[in-house]
Amino acid sequence: MSLWVFVARRLLFSALVLLMVSMVVFVVVQVLPGDVASMILGTDATPEDVATMREKLGLNRPAHVRYLEWIAGAVQGDWGTSLRLNQPVAPLIMTRMGNSAVLAGLTLLVAVPLAIGLGVYAGLRRGRLPDRIIALVTLIGTSLPEFVWGNLLIIVFAFWFKWLPPSSLMDPGDPVFAQFKLLILPVATLTMVMLAYTSRMTRTSMIEVLEKNFIRTARLKGIGERQVILRHALPNALLPTITIVAMNIGWLMGSLVVVETVFSFPGLGRMMVFAVSNRDVPMLQMTVLVTAAIYCLANLLADVLYAYMNPRVRY
Amino acid sequence: MNTASPESTAASAPTPPRMGIVRRTFALFGITGWRGSPDMIVGGIFLLVHITLVLVGALITPYPYTEFHMSDTLKPPSLQYWFGTDHYGRDVFSRVVYGAHGTLLLSAAATALGVGLGVAIGMTVGYKGGRLDEIVMRIMDGLLSFPSLLLAMLIMSSLGPSKINVVIAIMIVFVPRSTRVLRSVTLGLKNLEFVEAAKVRGESTFYVITRELLPNAAGPIVVEVAIRLSFAILLSTSLGFIGIGVQPPEPDWGLMVSEGRQFLQTAPWLMFFPALAISTAVIGANLFGDGVGTRLAYRGGRSDL
């Protein structure tokens, strides 16, 4: 199968997954709570208020009609109006998404090479002291939740040493890069949490490759150990990390929500918390749909990249 | 973690005739020679300390967790208040211990329900296969395309913040993940001779799944439970921290860290002790799960955690 057929097939599959995701979002947000209008208004709303809200949200029409309208609107760029902010949702999401993308991009840029380096090194020193130390550090990395790491870093770097600001509250007019210092602590927090999983999987994959026959052949034919590792082991060990990094993007999105809350960073994650705690249904369903779409896209890209580099999977 | 430990040969040696209760319990799950894994012991000890806190918590707390001591607000740790007091003068030690009751029981319930359903669905569709398998797994794929915290937030938004709803949200997040793991375990087991034999004997599907497949999947299930438990603690405390999980004045650990944040500079103990409690519980569950997983890998079980 050619690569293009594979890509087309995966694209179609992603579209189906997204359709399913949109249905799940709609069912959970609009159908599960029973009456959305009274959920938004709370228990002490008058029947008139509820009726007005029902009218405003178009709740008097059947659910499948509302779903189709929502999807049709979302595809055409009409993402609805926020209930709390009284603004169109689309530009809000776009600005916040840009901010979050900067945070996520910087994190991947720092965390992925670092994790791969640590994983490869641990795999080569398997069972010995460096391996144990890396295992311990990465275990602690995953075991402390993002909000604990964030607060610890704030105490150390913002309060004790006074090097960095404790929060990343920005002037909305400023571009994200205008104050680089604000980004250091959030990125460091995300990196701590991201490191563990990727480095452990890289280690496992390195160990597996080192036990393969072609490595023994390479050693037996007398080339140096350095060449064996760099030319033969590493390219094969790094292939699975593509998929691992893509899987990690889902984890990273959850982490972003928490880290943005810790540092008051104006990103998509904090907007989602805002939408949930204010019961802002139009904003919530669009934010979640956009995030799921990005996750889906990341997986698609990883699959295509993997298939491109490893023709065996294009079955 | 220490896959190359010399004890790997001891695991296959004949089991000594008399074993202690702990070892017998492990042997029940197909885990023998567990003494070789220090990780698992450390993890087990951490978990035991937390379980003890849950069980005897109410007996050892010096104050009720909601009691205000307005003359003793924001006091650092001392003999009177072991972990200090918060801005209402509430005893942090009592609140952390009660929090074990809340956070851990809640996480354990969510894990039990989520993994339990995952086991039931995963083994059924894995064994039956065909159309049912196809449909169920596509639905699971849909649920899996949400990052876990986001799905939990989405569900919390529609159910509203409360303890029971946190359990339900985490359960829904876990079901597709556990289903996938248990389905692949079942696919590996279902063509073995003893399953064929049971089928030839004319046993019902229910019998084959519960009596033949389930005991043989016990090891992977223990690993799944331990790993999920650590995730459940992380998820529930994260929900509490961002303010859409357990609500005040409940002493949830995540919520306590969030409440302590405004005093981060002046009273860091408010954040430190609940954070320590979360971390030790998660490390315990992780180490324990890893240890059991490593053991199973020796025995030809699954190594794909």
Coordinates of C-alpha atoms in Angstrom, one line a residue:
Chain A
M1 CA 0.0 0.0 0.0
S2 CA 1.4 3.3 -0.9
L3 CA 1.9 6.0 1.8
W4 CA -0.9 8.1 0.2
V5 CA -3.5 5.4 0.5
F6 CA -2.5 4.9 4.1
V7 CA -2.8 8.7 4.8
A8 CA -6.2 8.8 3.1
R9 CA -7.4 5.9 5.2
R10 CA -6.2 7.4 8.4
L11 CA -7.7 10.8 7.5
L12 CA -11.1 9.1 7.0
F13 CA -10.7 7.3 10.3
S14 CA -9.8 10.5 12.1
A15 CA -12.9 12.2 10.7
L16 CA -15.1 9.4 12.0
V17 CA -13.4 9.6 15.4
L18 CA -14.0 13.3 15.5
L19 CA -17.7 12.8 14.6
M20 CA -18.0 10.4 17.5
V21 CA -16.2 12.8 19.8
S22 CA -18.6 15.6 18.9
M23 CA -21.5 13.3 19.7
V24 CA -20.0 12.4 23.1
V25 CA -19.5 16.1 23.9
F26 CA -23.0 16.9 22.9
V27 CA -24.6 14.0 24.9
V28 CA -22.6 14.7 28.0
V29 CA -23.1 18.5 28.0
Q30 CA -26.6 18.8 26.7
V31 CA -28.5 15.6 27.1
L32 CA -27.1 14.0 30.4
P33 CA -28.0 16.9 32.7
G34 CA -31.7 16.7 31.9
D35 CA -32.6 20.3 31.5
V36 CA -29.5 22.5 30.6
A37 CA -31.3 25.7 31.3
S38 CA -32.0 25.0 34.9
M39 CA -28.5 23.5 35.3
I40 CA -27.0 26.8 34.1
L41 CA -29.3 28.9 36.3
G42 CA -29.1 26.8 39.4
T43 CA -31.8 25.7 41.8
D44 CA -33.3 29.1 42.8
A45 CA -34.2 30.3 39.3
T46 CA -37.8 31.3 38.6
P47 CA -39.7 29.4 35.9
E48 CA -39.7 32.5 33.7
D49 CA -35.9 32.8 33.9
V50 CA -35.6 29.1 32.9
A51 CA -38.0 29.7 30.0
T52 CA -36.0 32.7 28.7
M53 CA -32.8 30.7 29.0
R54 CA -34.4 27.8 27.1
E55 CA -35.4 30.2 24.4
K56 CA -31.9 31.7 24.3
L57 CA -30.2 28.4 23.9
G58 CA -32.8 27.0 21.5
L59 CA -33.6 24.2 23.9
N60 CA -37.2 23.9 22.8
R61 CA -36.2 22.0 19.7
P62 CA -35.4 18.3 19.7
A63 CA -31.8 17.2 20.6
H64 CA -30.8 15.8 17.2
V65 CA -31.8 19.1 15.5
R66 CA -29.7 21.0 18.0
Y67 CA -26.8 18.7 17.5
L68 CA -26.9 19.0 13.7
E69 CA -27.2 22.8 14.0
W70 CA -24.2 22.9 16.4
I71 CA -22.0 20.8 14.1
A72 CA -23.0 22.7 11.0
G73 CA -22.3 26.0 12.8
A74 CA -19.0 24.7 14.1
V75 CA -17.8 23.7 10.6
Q76 CA -18.8 27.0 9.1
G77 CA -17.0 29.0 11.8
D78 CA -20.0 30.0 13.9
W79 CA -18.9 28.7 17.3
G80 CA -21.6 30.2 19.4
T81 CA -21.6 33.0 22.0
S82 CA -20.3 32.7 25.5
L83 CA -23.1 33.0 28.1
R84 CA -20.9 34.7 30.8
L85 CA -18.7 36.9 28.6
N86 CA -21.3 37.7 26.0
Q87 CA -18.7 37.4 23.3
P88 CA -18.4 35.1 20.3
V89 CA -16.5 32.0 21.4
A90 CA -14.3 31.6 18.2
P91 CA -11.9 34.5 18.7
L92 CA -11.6 33.8 22.5
I93 CA -10.6 30.2 21.8
M94 CA -8.1 31.3 19.0
T95 CA -6.2 33.7 21.3
R96 CA -6.1 31.3 24.2
M97 CA -5.1 28.4 21.9
G98 CA -2.2 30.4 20.6
N99 CA -1.0 31.0 24.2
S100 CA -1.4 27.3 25.1
A101 CA 0.4 26.3 21.9
V102 CA 3.4 28.3 22.9
L103 CA 3.5 26.7 26.3
A104 CA 3.0 23.2 24.9
G105 CA 5.5 23.7 22.1
L106 CA 8.2 24.9 24.4
T107 CA 7.6 22.0 26.7
L108 CA 7.9 19.5 23.9
L109 CA 11.0 21.2 22.7
V110 CA 12.6 20.8 26.1
A111 CA 11.1 17.6 27.4
V112 CA 11.3 15.3 24.3
P113 CA 15.1 15.5 23.6
L114 CA 15.8 15.4 27.4
A115 CA 13.5 12.3 27.9
I116 CA 15.0 10.5 24.9
G117 CA 18.5 11.2 26.1
L118 CA 17.8 10.0 29.6
G119 CA 15.9 6.9 28.3
V120 CA 18.7 5.9 26.0
Y121 CA 21.4 6.4 28.6
A122 CA 19.4 4.4 31.2
G123 CA 18.9 1.6 28.6
L124 CA 22.6 1.5 27.9
R125 CA 23.4 1.4 31.6
R126 CA 20.6 -1.0 32.4
G127 CA 20.5 -2.3 36.0
R128 CA 23.4 -0.1 37.1
L129 CA 23.6 3.0 39.2
P130 CA 22.7 5.6 36.5
D131 CA 19.7 3.5 35.5
R132 CA 18.5 3.3 39.1
I133 CA 18.9 7.0 39.7
I134 CA 17.0 7.9 36.5
A135 CA 14.3 5.4 37.4
L136 CA 13.9 7.0 40.8
V137 CA 13.9 10.6 39.6
T138 CA 11.3 9.8 36.8
L139 CA 9.2 7.9 39.3
I140 CA 9.1 10.9 41.6
G141 CA 8.4 13.0 38.5
T142 CA 5.2 11.1 37.6
S143 CA 4.1 10.6 41.2
L144 CA 3.8 14.3 42.1
P145 CA 0.8 15.9 40.4
E146 CA 1.4 19.0 38.3
F147 CA 0.0 21.4 41.0
V148 CA 2.5 20.1 43.5
W149 CA 5.4 20.5 41.2
G150 CA 4.2 24.0 40.2
N151 CA 3.8 25.1 43.8
L152 CA 7.2 23.7 44.8
L153 CA 8.9 25.5 41.9
I154 CA 7.1 28.7 42.9
I155 CA 8.3 28.4 46.5
V156 CA 11.9 27.7 45.5
F157 CA 12.4 30.0 42.5
A158 CA 10.0 32.8 43.2
F159 CA 10.0 33.1 46.9
W160 CA 13.4 31.8 48.1
F161 CA 15.7 32.9 45.2
K162 CA 13.3 35.6 43.8
W163 CA 14.6 34.8 40.3
L164 CA 11.3 34.3 38.6
P165 CA 7.7 35.6 38.9
P166 CA 5.3 33.4 40.9
S167 CA 2.5 33.8 38.3
S168 CA 2.3 34.1 34.6
L169 CA -0.6 36.6 34.5
M170 CA -0.1 38.5 31.3
D171 CA -1.3 41.8 29.9
P172 CA -3.8 40.5 27.3
G173 CA -2.5 42.9 24.7
D174 CA 1.1 41.6 24.9
P175 CA 2.3 38.8 22.7
V176 CA 3.2 35.6 24.7
F177 CA 6.9 35.9 24.0
A178 CA 7.1 39.5 25.2
Q179 CA 7.8 38.2 28.7
F180 CA 9.9 35.1 28.4
K181 CA 10.5 34.9 32.1
L182 CA 6.8 34.2 32.7
L183 CA 7.0 31.0 30.7
I184 CA 10.0 29.4 32.5
L185 CA 8.3 28.0 35.5
P186 CA 5.2 26.6 33.7
V187 CA 7.4 24.9 31.1
A188 CA 9.7 23.5 33.8
T189 CA 6.6 22.1 35.6
L190 CA 5.2 20.5 32.5
T191 CA 8.6 19.1 31.6
M192 CA 9.0 17.4 35.0
V193 CA 5.7 15.6 34.5
M194 CA 6.3 14.8 30.8
L195 CA 9.8 13.4 31.3
A196 CA 9.0 10.2 33.1
Y197 CA 6.8 8.3 30.7
T198 CA 8.7 9.1 27.6
S199 CA 12.1 8.3 29.1
R200 CA 10.9 5.0 30.5
M201 CA 9.4 3.9 27.2
T202 CA 12.6 4.9 25.4
R203 CA 14.6 2.9 27.9
T204 CA 12.4 -0.2 27.3
S205 CA 12.6 0.1 23.6
M206 CA 16.4 0.6 23.7
I207 CA 16.8 -2.5 25.8
E208 CA 14.7 -4.5 23.4
V209 CA 16.7 -3.4 20.4
L210 CA 20.0 -4.1 22.1
E211 CA 18.9 -7.7 22.4
K212 CA 18.1 -8.1 18.7
N213 CA 20.2 -10.3 16.5
F214 CA 21.3 -7.5 14.2
I215 CA 23.0 -5.8 17.1
R216 CA 25.0 -9.0 17.8
T217 CA 25.9 -9.3 14.1
A218 CA 27.1 -5.7 14.1
R219 CA 29.2 -6.3 17.2
L220 CA 30.6 -9.6 15.8
K221 CA 31.6 -8.0 12.5
G222 CA 33.9 -5.9 14.6
I223 CA 32.7 -2.4 14.4
G224 CA 33.1 -0.2 17.4
E225 CA 30.5 -0.1 20.2
R226 CA 29.9 3.6 19.5
Q227 CA 29.0 2.8 15.9
V228 CA 26.8 -0.1 17.0
I229 CA 24.8 2.2 19.2
L230 CA 24.6 5.3 17.0
R231 CA 24.1 3.6 13.6
H232 CA 22.3 0.4 14.4
A233 CA 20.5 0.6 17.8
L234 CA 19.4 4.2 18.1
P235 CA 17.4 4.6 14.9
N236 CA 15.5 1.5 15.6
A237 CA 14.9 2.3 19.3
L238 CA 13.7 5.8 18.5
L239 CA 10.9 4.7 16.2
P240 CA 8.4 3.8 18.9
T241 CA 9.0 7.1 20.7
I242 CA 7.1 8.9 17.9
T243 CA 3.9 7.1 19.0
I244 CA 4.8 7.6 22.7
V245 CA 5.2 11.4 22.2
A246 CA 1.8 11.5 20.4
M247 CA 0.2 9.7 23.3
N248 CA 1.9 12.1 25.7
I249 CA 0.2 15.0 24.0
G250 CA -3.1 13.9 25.5
W251 CA -1.5 13.8 28.9
L252 CA 0.1 17.2 28.2
M253 CA -3.4 18.7 27.5
G254 CA -4.6 17.6 30.9
S255 CA -1.5 18.9 32.5
L256 CA -1.9 22.3 30.7
V257 CA -5.3 22.7 32.5
V258 CA -3.7 22.3 35.9
V259 CA -0.5 24.2 35.2
E260 CA -2.4 27.1 33.7
T261 CA -4.5 27.2 36.8
V262 CA -1.4 27.2 39.1
F263 CA 0.3 30.0 37.2
S264 CA -2.8 31.9 36.1
F265 CA -1.6 31.6 32.6
P266 CA -4.3 32.8 30.0
G267 CA -4.5 29.6 28.0
L268 CA -7.2 27.2 26.7
G269 CA -7.0 25.0 29.8
R270 CA -7.9 27.8 32.1
M271 CA -10.7 28.9 29.8
M272 CA -12.1 25.3 30.1
V273 CA -12.0 25.5 33.9
F274 CA -13.8 28.9 33.6
A275 CA -16.4 27.4 31.3
V276 CA -17.0 24.4 33.7
S277 CA -17.2 26.4 36.9
N278 CA -19.5 29.1 35.2
R279 CA -21.6 26.4 33.4
D280 CA -20.9 28.3 30.1
V281 CA -22.2 25.5 27.8
P282 CA -21.5 27.0 24.4
M283 CA -17.9 27.8 25.4
L284 CA -17.4 24.5 27.1
Q285 CA -18.5 22.3 24.3
M286 CA -16.4 24.1 21.7
T287 CA -13.3 24.2 23.9
V288 CA -13.5 20.5 24.5
L289 CA -14.2 19.8 20.8
V290 CA -11.2 21.9 19.7
T291 CA -8.9 20.2 22.2
A292 CA -10.0 16.7 21.2
A293 CA -9.5 17.7 17.5
I294 CA -6.0 18.8 18.2
Y295 CA -5.3 15.5 20.1
C296 CA -6.7 13.6 17.1
L297 CA -4.6 15.5 14.7
A298 CA -1.5 14.8 16.8
N299 CA -2.2 11.1 16.7
L300 CA -2.8 11.2 12.9
L301 CA 0.5 13.0 12.4
A302 CA 2.4 10.5 14.5
D303 CA 0.8 7.6 12.6
V304 CA 1.7 9.1 9.3
L305 CA 5.3 9.9 10.4
Y306 CA 5.7 6.4 11.8
A307 CA 4.4 4.8 8.6
Y308 CA 6.7 7.0 6.5
M309 CA 9.7 5.9 8.5
N310 CA 8.7 2.3 8.9
P311 CA 7.1 0.9 5.7
R312 CA 6.3 -2.4 7.5
V313 CA 3.2 -0.9 9.2
R314 CA 1.5 0.2 5.9
Y315 CA -0.5 -3.0 5.7
Chain B
M1 CA 12.1 -1.9 37.2
N2 CA 15.1 -4.2 38.1
T3 CA 14.4 -6.6 35.3
A4 CA 18.0 -8.0 35.5
S5 CA 18.0 -8.9 39.2
P6 CA 19.6 -12.2 40.1
E7 CA 16.4 -13.4 41.8
S8 CA 14.8 -14.2 38.4
T9 CA 16.0 -17.8 38.7
A10 CA 14.6 -18.1 42.2
A11 CA 11.2 -17.3 40.9
S12 CA 11.0 -20.6 38.9
A13 CA 12.4 -22.7 41.8
P14 CA 10.0 -24.9 43.6
T15 CA 8.0 -23.0 46.3
P16 CA 8.9 -23.9 49.8
P17 CA 6.1 -25.9 51.6
R18 CA 5.4 -23.4 54.3
M19 CA 4.8 -19.7 53.4
G20 CA 3.8 -16.7 55.5
I21 CA 0.3 -15.3 55.0
V22 CA 1.6 -12.4 52.9
R23 CA 3.5 -14.7 50.5
R24 CA 0.5 -17.0 50.3
T25 CA -1.7 -14.1 49.4
F26 CA 0.6 -13.1 46.6
A27 CA 0.9 -16.7 45.5
L28 CA -2.8 -16.7 45.1
F29 CA -2.4 -14.2 42.4
G30 CA 0.4 -16.1 40.8
I31 CA 3.1 -13.9 42.2
T32 CA 5.8 -16.0 43.8
G33 CA 9.4 -15.0 44.8
W34 CA 8.2 -11.5 45.5
R35 CA 11.0 -11.1 48.0
G36 CA 13.3 -10.2 45.2
S37 CA 11.7 -6.8 44.5
P38 CA 12.5 -4.1 47.0
D39 CA 10.4 -1.6 44.9
M40 CA 7.3 -3.6 45.6
I41 CA 8.0 -3.8 49.3
V42 CA 8.6 -0.1 49.6
G43 CA 5.5 0.6 47.6
G44 CA 3.5 -1.9 49.7
I45 CA 4.7 -0.2 52.9
F46 CA 3.6 3.2 51.6
L47 CA 0.2 1.8 50.7
L48 CA -0.1 0.1 54.0
V49 CA 0.6 3.4 55.9
H50 CA -2.2 5.1 53.9
I51 CA -4.6 2.2 54.4
T52 CA -4.0 2.4 58.1
L53 CA -4.7 6.1 58.0
V54 CA -8.0 5.4 56.3
L55 CA -8.9 2.7 58.9
V56 CA -7.9 4.4 62.1
G57 CA -8.0 8.0 61.0
A58 CA -10.8 9.1 63.2
L59 CA -9.1 7.6 66.3
I60 CA -5.8 9.4 66.0
T61 CA -6.8 12.9 65.0
P62 CA -6.5 15.4 67.9
Y63 CA -9.3 17.8 66.7
P64 CA -12.4 17.5 64.4
Y65 CA -11.4 18.6 60.9
T66 CA -13.9 21.5 60.8
E67 CA -13.1 22.9 64.3
F68 CA -12.0 26.5 64.1
H69 CA -9.3 27.8 66.5
M70 CA -9.6 31.5 65.8
S71 CA -6.8 32.4 68.3
D72 CA -4.4 30.0 66.6
T73 CA -4.6 30.9 62.9
L74 CA -1.7 30.1 60.5
K75 CA 0.5 28.6 63.3
P76 CA 3.6 26.7 62.1
P77 CA 3.9 23.0 63.0
S78 CA 4.3 22.6 66.7
L79 CA 3.7 20.0 69.5
Q80 CA 0.1 21.2 69.8
Y81 CA -0.6 21.3 66.0
W82 CA 1.7 18.7 64.4
F83 CA 1.3 20.0 60.9
G84 CA 0.4 23.6 61.8
T85 CA -3.0 25.3 61.4
D86 CA -4.7 27.0 58.4
H87 CA -6.3 30.5 58.1
Y88 CA -9.3 29.4 60.2
G89 CA -7.1 27.8 62.8
R90 CA -8.1 24.3 61.7
D91 CA -5.6 21.6 62.6
V92 CA -3.8 20.6 59.3
F93 CA -2.8 17.2 60.7
S94 CA -6.4 16.3 61.4
R95 CA -7.5 17.5 58.0
V96 CA -4.7 15.5 56.2
V97 CA -5.7 12.3 58.1
Y98 CA -9.4 12.8 57.3
G99 CA -8.4 13.6 53.8
A100 CA -7.0 10.1 53.5
H101 CA -10.5 8.9 54.2
G102 CA -11.9 11.1 51.5
T103 CA -9.3 11.1 48.8
L104 CA -8.2 7.5 49.1
L105 CA -11.7 5.9 49.5
L106 CA -13.0 8.0 46.6
S107 CA -10.0 7.0 44.4
A108 CA -10.3 3.3 45.5
A109 CA -14.1 3.3 44.7
A110 CA -13.5 4.9 41.3
T111 CA -10.8 2.4 40.5
A112 CA -12.8 -0.6 41.7
L113 CA -15.8 0.4 39.6
G114 CA -13.8 1.5 36.5
V115 CA -11.5 -1.5 36.4
G116 CA -14.4 -3.8 37.4
L117 CA -16.5 -2.7 34.5
G118 CA -13.4 -2.8 32.3
V119 CA -12.7 -6.4 33.3
A120 CA -16.3 -7.4 32.7
I121 CA -16.6 -5.7 29.3
G122 CA -13.1 -6.4 28.1
M123 CA -13.3 -10.1 28.9
T124 CA -16.7 -10.5 27.4
V125 CA -16.0 -8.8 24.1
G126 CA -12.5 -10.4 24.0
Y127 CA -13.9 -13.8 24.4
K128 CA -17.0 -13.4 22.3
G129 CA -15.4 -11.4 19.5
G130 CA -17.3 -10.7 16.3
R131 CA -19.9 -7.9 15.9
L132 CA -20.2 -7.1 19.6
D133 CA -16.5 -6.7 19.9
E134 CA -16.3 -4.4 16.9
I135 CA -19.1 -2.1 18.1
V136 CA -18.0 -1.9 21.8
M137 CA -14.4 -1.2 20.9
R138 CA -15.3 1.6 18.5
I139 CA -17.3 3.3 21.3
M140 CA -14.3 2.8 23.5
D141 CA -12.1 4.4 20.8
G142 CA -14.4 7.4 20.9
L143 CA -14.0 7.8 24.6
L144 CA -10.3 7.3 24.4
S145 CA -9.9 10.2 22.1
F146 CA -10.4 12.6 25.0
P147 CA -7.4 13.3 27.3
S148 CA -8.4 11.8 30.6
L149 CA -8.6 15.0 32.7
L150 CA -10.6 16.7 30.0
L151 CA -13.2 13.9 29.9
A152 CA -13.4 14.0 33.7
M153 CA -14.0 17.8 33.6
L154 CA -16.6 17.4 30.9
I155 CA -18.5 14.8 32.9
M156 CA -18.2 16.9 36.1
S157 CA -19.6 19.9 34.3
S158 CA -22.7 18.1 33.5
L159 CA -23.2 16.2 36.8
G160 CA -22.2 19.1 39.0
P161 CA -19.5 19.0 41.7
S162 CA -19.9 16.4 44.4
K163 CA -18.0 13.4 45.8
I164 CA -20.2 10.8 44.1
N165 CA -19.9 12.5 40.8
V166 CA -16.1 12.6 41.0
V167 CA -16.2 8.8 41.4
I168 CA -18.5 8.5 38.4
A169 CA -16.4 10.8 36.3
I170 CA -13.2 8.9 37.0
M171 CA -14.9 5.6 36.5
I172 CA -16.1 6.6 33.0
V173 CA -12.5 7.7 32.2
F174 CA -11.1 4.3 33.3
V175 CA -13.6 2.0 31.6
P176 CA -12.3 2.2 28.0
R177 CA -8.7 2.0 29.2
S178 CA -9.2 -1.1 31.4
T179 CA -11.4 -2.6 28.7
R180 CA -8.7 -2.4 26.2
V181 CA -6.1 -4.0 28.5
L182 CA -8.3 -6.8 29.6
R183 CA -9.5 -7.5 26.0
S184 CA -6.0 -8.0 24.8
V185 CA -5.2 -10.2 27.9
T186 CA -8.3 -12.3 27.0
L187 CA -7.3 -12.6 23.4
G188 CA -4.0 -14.1 24.6
L189 CA -5.8 -16.6 26.8
K190 CA -8.8 -17.7 24.9
N191 CA -7.1 -20.1 22.5
L192 CA -5.2 -22.0 25.1
E193 CA -6.1 -25.7 25.8
F194 CA -7.8 -25.3 29.1
V195 CA -10.3 -22.9 27.6
E196 CA -10.9 -25.2 24.6
A197 CA -11.4 -28.1 27.1
A198 CA -14.0 -26.2 29.0
K199 CA -15.8 -25.3 25.8
V200 CA -15.7 -29.0 24.7
R201 CA -17.1 -30.0 28.1
G202 CA -20.1 -27.8 27.2
E203 CA -19.6 -25.1 29.8
S204 CA -21.5 -21.8 29.4
T205 CA -19.8 -18.6 28.3
F206 CA -20.3 -17.2 31.9
Y207 CA -18.6 -20.2 33.4
V208 CA -15.6 -20.0 31.0
I209 CA -15.1 -16.3 31.6
T210 CA -15.5 -16.4 35.4
R211 CA -13.9 -19.7 36.2
E212 CA -11.3 -20.2 33.4
L213 CA -10.3 -16.8 32.1
L214 CA -10.7 -14.6 35.2
P215 CA -8.3 -16.5 37.5
N216 CA -5.7 -16.6 34.8
A217 CA -6.0 -12.8 34.3
A218 CA -5.6 -12.1 38.0
G219 CA -2.0 -10.9 37.7
P220 CA -2.6 -8.3 35.0
I221 CA -5.7 -7.2 36.9
V222 CA -3.7 -6.6 40.0
V223 CA -1.2 -4.5 38.0
E224 CA -4.1 -2.6 36.3
V225 CA -5.7 -1.9 39.7
A226 CA -2.4 -0.5 41.1
I227 CA -1.7 1.7 38.1
R228 CA -5.3 3.0 37.9
L229 CA -5.3 3.7 41.6
S230 CA -2.3 6.0 41.2
F231 CA -4.1 7.7 38.3
A232 CA -7.3 8.0 40.3
I233 CA -5.5 9.8 43.1
L234 CA -3.9 12.2 40.6
L235 CA -7.2 12.8 38.8
S236 CA -9.4 13.3 41.8
T237 CA -6.9 15.6 43.6
S238 CA -6.4 17.6 40.3
L239 CA -10.2 18.0 40.0
G240 CA -10.3 19.2 43.6
F241 CA -7.4 21.6 43.0
I242 CA -8.9 23.3 40.0
G243 CA -12.1 23.7 42.0
I244 CA -14.6 21.4 40.2
G245 CA -14.2 18.2 42.2
V246 CA -14.8 17.8 45.9
Q247 CA -16.0 21.1 47.4
P248 CA -15.1 22.8 50.7
P249 CA -15.2 22.3 53.6
E250 CA -14.3 18.6 52.8
P251 CA -10.7 17.9 53.5
D252 CA -9.7 16.7 50.0
W253 CA -5.9 16.8 49.6
G254 CA -6.1 18.6 46.2
L255 CA -8.5 21.1 47.6
M256 CA -6.3 21.7 50.6
V257 CA -3.3 22.5 48.4
S258 CA -5.5 24.9 46.4
E259 CA -6.7 26.6 49.6
G260 CA -3.2 26.8 51.0
R261 CA -1.9 28.6 47.9
Q262 CA -2.8 32.1 49.0
F263 CA -0.5 31.5 52.0
L264 CA 2.3 29.9 50.0
Q265 CA 4.8 32.4 51.1
T266 CA 3.9 32.8 54.7
A267 CA 2.5 29.4 55.6
P268 CA 4.0 26.8 53.2
W269 CA 3.0 23.9 55.5
L270 CA -0.6 24.3 54.4
M271 CA 0.4 23.1 50.9
F272 CA 3.3 20.9 51.9
F273 CA 1.6 18.2 54.1
P274 CA -1.4 17.4 51.8
A275 CA 1.1 17.4 48.8
L276 CA 3.3 14.9 50.7
A277 CA 0.2 12.7 51.4
I278 CA -0.7 12.7 47.7
S279 CA 2.8 12.0 46.6
T280 CA 3.4 9.1 49.0
A281 CA 0.1 7.5 48.1
V282 CA 0.8 7.7 44.3
I283 CA 4.4 6.6 44.7
G284 CA 3.2 3.6 46.7
A285 CA 0.6 2.5 44.1
N286 CA 3.1 3.0 41.3
L287 CA 6.0 1.1 42.9
F288 CA 3.6 -1.7 43.9
G289 CA 2.2 -1.9 40.4
D290 CA 5.6 -1.9 38.8
G291 CA 6.9 -4.5 41.1
V292 CA 4.0 -6.9 40.4
G293 CA 4.3 -6.1 36.7
T294 CA 8.0 -7.0 36.7
R295 CA 7.3 -10.2 38.5
L296 CA 4.7 -11.2 35.9
A297 CA 7.1 -10.5 33.0
Y298 CA 9.4 -13.2 34.4
R299 CA 6.5 -15.6 34.4
G300 CA 5.8 -15.1 30.7
G301 CA 2.9 -12.8 31.5
R302 CA 2.4 -9.5 29.8
S303 CA 5.2 -7.0 29.8
D304 CA 3.4 -4.3 27.9
L305 CA 2.3 -2.1 30.7

